[in-house]
Tab-separated table of C-alpha atoms in Angstrom:
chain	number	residue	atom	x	y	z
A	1	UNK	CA	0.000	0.000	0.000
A	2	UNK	CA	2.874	2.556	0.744
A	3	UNK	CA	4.228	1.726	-2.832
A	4	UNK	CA	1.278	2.595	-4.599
A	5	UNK	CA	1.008	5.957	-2.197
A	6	UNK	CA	4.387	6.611	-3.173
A	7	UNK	CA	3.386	6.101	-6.878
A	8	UNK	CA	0.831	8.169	-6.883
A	9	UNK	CA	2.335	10.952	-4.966
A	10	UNK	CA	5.579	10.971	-7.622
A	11	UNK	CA	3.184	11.105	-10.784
A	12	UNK	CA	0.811	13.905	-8.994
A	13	UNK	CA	4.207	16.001	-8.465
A	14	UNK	CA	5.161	15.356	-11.972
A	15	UNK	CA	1.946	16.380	-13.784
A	16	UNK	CA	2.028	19.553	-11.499
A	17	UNK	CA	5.645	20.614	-12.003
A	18	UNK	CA	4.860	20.142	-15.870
A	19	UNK	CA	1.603	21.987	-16.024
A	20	UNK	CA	3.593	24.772	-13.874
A	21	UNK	CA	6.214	24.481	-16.611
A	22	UNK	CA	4.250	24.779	-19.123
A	23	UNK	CA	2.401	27.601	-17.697
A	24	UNK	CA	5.623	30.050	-17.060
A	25	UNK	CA	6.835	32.189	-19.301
A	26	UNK	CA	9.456	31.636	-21.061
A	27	UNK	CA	11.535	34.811	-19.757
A	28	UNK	CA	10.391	34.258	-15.906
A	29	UNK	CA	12.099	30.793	-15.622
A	30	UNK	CA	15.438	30.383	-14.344
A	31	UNK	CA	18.883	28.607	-14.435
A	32	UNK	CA	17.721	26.457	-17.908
A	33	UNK	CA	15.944	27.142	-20.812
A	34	UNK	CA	12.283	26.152	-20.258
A	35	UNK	CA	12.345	23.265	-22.446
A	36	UNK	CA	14.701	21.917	-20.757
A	37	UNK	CA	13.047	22.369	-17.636
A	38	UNK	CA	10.244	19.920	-19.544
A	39	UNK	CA	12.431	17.386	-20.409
A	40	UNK	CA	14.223	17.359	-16.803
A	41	UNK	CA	10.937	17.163	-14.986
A	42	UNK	CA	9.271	14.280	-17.243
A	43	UNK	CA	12.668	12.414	-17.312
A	44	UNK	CA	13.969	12.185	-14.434
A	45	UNK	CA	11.171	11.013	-11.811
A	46	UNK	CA	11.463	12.592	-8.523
A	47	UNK	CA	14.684	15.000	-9.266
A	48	UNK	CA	13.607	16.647	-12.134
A	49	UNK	CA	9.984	18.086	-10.259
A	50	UNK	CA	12.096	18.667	-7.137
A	51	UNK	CA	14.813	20.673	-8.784
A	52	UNK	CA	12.383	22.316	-11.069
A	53	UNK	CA	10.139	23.589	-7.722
A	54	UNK	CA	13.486	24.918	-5.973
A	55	UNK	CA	15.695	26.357	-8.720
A	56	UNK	CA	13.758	26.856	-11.888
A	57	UNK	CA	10.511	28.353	-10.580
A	58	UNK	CA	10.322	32.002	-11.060
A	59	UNK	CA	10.608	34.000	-7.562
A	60	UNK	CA	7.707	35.222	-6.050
A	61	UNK	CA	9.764	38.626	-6.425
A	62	UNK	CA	10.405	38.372	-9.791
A	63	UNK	CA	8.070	41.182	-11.538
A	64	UNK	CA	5.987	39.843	-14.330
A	65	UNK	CA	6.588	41.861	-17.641
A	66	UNK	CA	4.122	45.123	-17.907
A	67	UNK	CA	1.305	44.764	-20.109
A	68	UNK	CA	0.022	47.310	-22.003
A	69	UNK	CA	-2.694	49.295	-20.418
A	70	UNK	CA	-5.768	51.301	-22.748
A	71	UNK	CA	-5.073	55.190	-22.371
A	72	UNK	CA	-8.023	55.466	-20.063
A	73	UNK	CA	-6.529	52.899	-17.688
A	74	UNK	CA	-3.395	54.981	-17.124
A	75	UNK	CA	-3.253	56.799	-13.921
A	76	UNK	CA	0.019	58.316	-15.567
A	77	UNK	CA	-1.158	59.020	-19.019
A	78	UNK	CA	-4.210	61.095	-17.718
A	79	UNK	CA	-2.224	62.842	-14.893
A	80	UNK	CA	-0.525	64.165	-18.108
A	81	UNK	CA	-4.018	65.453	-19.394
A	82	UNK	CA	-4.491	68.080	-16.946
């Protein structure tokens, strides 16, 4: 019973790392390029997700690129109205 827990557990932290993966952009990852980071996680069974959630994740600090916002959505564009 512990073998199929374990299992079970190793394939549900596979399928999340590569959904995450999959998910992040390609600029936000780091130490590898993101395929890379694919082919890591789904090769290499318990390594590959752990390494991927400790060193390839981006940082919860790491500022997401700025999108563009509509003109009325600016505070700074209409500050420069008045």
């Amino acid at each position: 019973m512990i073998r199929v827990l374990l299992i079970v557990a190793v394939v549900m932290l596979t399928v999340y790392c590569v959904v995450e993966v999959a998910q992040t952009r390609t600029g936000q990852v780091r130490a590898m390029p993101r395929w890379l980071w694919a082919f890591l996680v789904i090769c290499a069974p318990v390594v590959g997700p752990l390494s991927w959630l400790f060193f390839g994740r981006p940082s919860a600090g790491t500022p997401s690129p700025r999108v563009a916002k509509a003109p009325d959505d600016d505070e700074d564009f209409l500050r420069g109205l008045r």
